[in-house]
Amino acid sequence: MAIFSNWNMQQKPSGVWRHVLRAPVHLYRWRLGFLFGERFLMLTHVGRVSGQQHQTVVEVVEHDRHTGEFIVCSGTGPDADWYRNLQANPVVAVQVRNRTWTPRQRLLDPSEAATRFAGYEQAHPKTARRLLKTMGNRYDGTDAGRVAMMAAMPMVAFSDDPQPLGAGTADDGVG
């Protein structure tokens, strides 16, 4: 379809694509988040320039049941608005299914992100290949190549335990 042929995931969506990609936000707002299960979550974050709240739906790479963290990836890179906003201000809220809470967040280093992405590739091989192709990302299939790629696809973990980490720790991902 010509409407969709002139856009790729490396650029900011506009026109019809913007409306299509914003549809999940409306479903969460209408209390239909349960339709996404734990495969997606909605972030409420504060704009680093505007100071206004924004909402973005992102795919969950992994829900680590041991730590209670939901791990997401900025597949379009570190310049994605939502990711840059989280670097400037902590996330306001996370919604999974129809449950909303204020989480703690932490930015994953490329090595841990590569390990998490390897698990995603194993659990969802076809989806992982399609996403990498769509996002314009690739690597040589080695562990070192995956680590290098993850420097361009940063990950964030959101704990479903809202208790803050110890004051001043490097793991809080804020500041």
C-alpha positions as MATLAB code, in Angstrom:
seq = 'MAIFSNWNMQQKPSGVWRHVLRAPVHLYRWRLGFLFGERFLMLTHVGRVSGQQHQTVVEVVEHDRHTGEFIVCSGTGPDADWYRNLQANPVVAVQVRNRTWTPRQRLLDPSEAATRFAGYEQAHPKTARRLLKTMGNRYDGTDAGRVAMMAAMPMVAFSDDPQPLGAGTADDGVG';
ca = [
       0.000    0.000    0.000;
       1.501    3.333   -1.044;
       0.535    5.034    2.227;
       2.901    2.782    4.160;
       5.681    2.340    1.594;
       7.458    5.627    2.266;
       8.065    5.161    6.005;
      10.479    3.019    7.997;
      10.941    2.398   11.709;
      14.077    4.569   11.857;
      12.114    7.791   11.366;
       9.406    9.445   13.402;
       5.943    8.326   12.223;
       3.578   10.835   10.674;
       0.223   10.824    8.949;
      -1.572    7.491    8.782;
       1.358    5.611   10.369;
       1.248    7.856   13.448;
      -2.434    7.039   13.971;
      -1.890    3.316   13.429;
       1.006    3.207   15.894;
      -0.900    5.264   18.495;
      -3.907    2.896   18.493;
      -2.565    0.717   21.344;
      -2.332    3.790   23.614;
      -6.058    4.351   23.129;
      -6.807    0.703   23.910;
      -4.909    1.003   27.212;
      -6.754    4.237   28.025;
     -10.070    2.459   27.378;
      -9.067   -0.183   29.991;
      -8.441   -2.797   27.293;
      -4.780   -3.348   28.195;
      -5.612   -6.957   29.104;
      -5.808   -7.638   25.349;
      -2.006   -7.292   25.168;
      -1.274   -9.608   28.091;
       2.333   -9.161   29.189;
       3.747   -8.816   25.641;
       3.320   -5.020   25.697;
       3.197   -2.290   28.318;
       2.331    1.374   28.329;
       4.755    3.947   29.708;
       3.663    7.318   31.025;
       6.671    9.631   30.886;
       7.454   13.335   31.104;
       8.780   15.215   28.086;
      12.338   16.376   28.646;
      11.630   19.681   26.857;
       7.875   20.241   27.185;
       7.412   18.877   30.716;
       4.131   17.357   29.518;
       3.131   13.754   30.111;
       3.228   11.369   27.165;
       2.200    7.732   26.786;
       3.989    5.152   24.670;
       3.303    1.445   24.196;
       6.393   -0.745   23.850;
       6.961   -4.470   23.498;
       8.189   -6.390   26.535;
      11.387   -8.273   25.745;
      11.172  -10.224   28.985;
       9.215  -10.335   32.213;
      11.768  -11.576   34.711;
       9.565  -13.213   37.322;
      12.509  -13.648   39.697;
      13.266   -9.915   39.916;
       9.758   -8.726   38.975;
      11.194   -6.597   36.164;
       9.598   -5.899   32.811;
      12.388   -5.318   30.301;
      11.812   -3.256   27.158;
      14.045   -2.235   24.276;
      14.310    0.966   22.305;
      14.460   -0.819   18.974;
      14.696    2.468   17.119;
      17.752    3.431   19.152;
      18.827    5.772   21.925;
      17.295    8.781   20.161;
      13.709    7.559   20.588;
      11.767   10.293   22.381;
      10.421    7.990   25.100;
      13.922    6.687   25.866;
      15.444   10.173   25.986;
      12.603   11.288   28.265;
      13.338    8.402   30.670;
      16.974    9.413   30.772;
      15.965   12.942   31.761;
      13.110   12.074   34.158;
      12.064    8.808   35.784;
       9.014    7.088   34.343;
       5.739    8.292   35.885;
       3.812    5.027   35.498;
       3.820    1.642   33.802;
       0.669   -0.228   32.835;
       0.663   -3.955   32.154;
      -2.716   -5.454   31.341;
      -4.980   -3.186   33.415;
      -2.601   -2.745   36.359;
      -0.806    0.588   36.692;
       1.972    1.474   39.131;
       4.971    3.759   39.585;
       7.996    1.512   39.084;
      11.645    1.912   39.686;
      13.655    1.867   36.491;
      17.187    0.993   35.521;
      19.075    1.260   32.273;
      20.701   -2.020   31.237;
      24.312   -2.093   30.113;
      24.903   -3.551   26.605;
      26.171   -6.863   27.994;
      23.046   -7.550   30.068;
      20.862   -6.238   27.230;
      22.540   -8.709   24.843;
      21.827  -11.582   27.221;
      18.176  -10.527   27.490;
      17.886  -10.121   23.718;
      19.379  -13.591   23.192;
      16.552  -14.966   25.347;
      14.033  -13.018   23.251;
      15.548  -14.398   20.046;
      15.266  -17.914   21.419;
      11.649  -17.465   22.551;
      10.512  -15.564   19.430;
      12.972  -16.319   16.573;
      10.780  -15.219   13.648;
       9.580  -12.058   15.391;
      13.143  -11.156   16.413;
      14.384  -11.505   12.816;
      11.488   -9.427   11.461;
      11.938   -6.718   14.101;
      15.673   -6.434   13.484;
      15.069   -6.145    9.752;
      12.255   -3.610   10.198;
      14.341   -1.527   12.606;
      17.338   -1.638   10.266;
      19.492   -3.482   12.812;
      21.628   -6.553   12.324;
      24.609   -8.353   13.740;
      26.860  -11.260   12.785;
      25.172  -13.830   15.068;
      27.986  -13.896   17.616;
      27.702  -12.951   21.288;
      30.171  -10.084   20.758;
      28.163   -8.866   17.775;
      24.958   -8.944   19.822;
      26.614   -6.876   22.593;
      27.790   -4.309   20.033;
      24.311   -4.139   18.484;
      22.681   -3.572   21.877;
      24.681   -0.371   22.326;
      22.431    0.959   19.529;
      19.266   -0.653   20.980;
      19.253    0.257   24.678;
      17.061   -1.550   27.190;
      15.280   -0.400   30.317;
      13.970   -2.535   33.181;
      10.896   -1.502   35.163;
      10.348   -3.226   38.472;
       6.833   -4.126   39.498;
       8.076   -3.553   43.045;
       7.595    0.193   43.484;
      10.000    0.375   46.435;
      12.957    2.578   45.485;
      16.440    1.139   45.342;
      18.939    2.403   47.901;
      19.617    6.115   47.624;
      22.466    6.989   45.331;
      22.881    3.542   43.753;
      23.956    3.331   40.140;
      21.154    0.866   39.429;
      18.291    3.334   39.771;
      18.834    4.538   36.197;
      17.811    8.057   37.148;
      19.867   11.198   37.005;
];
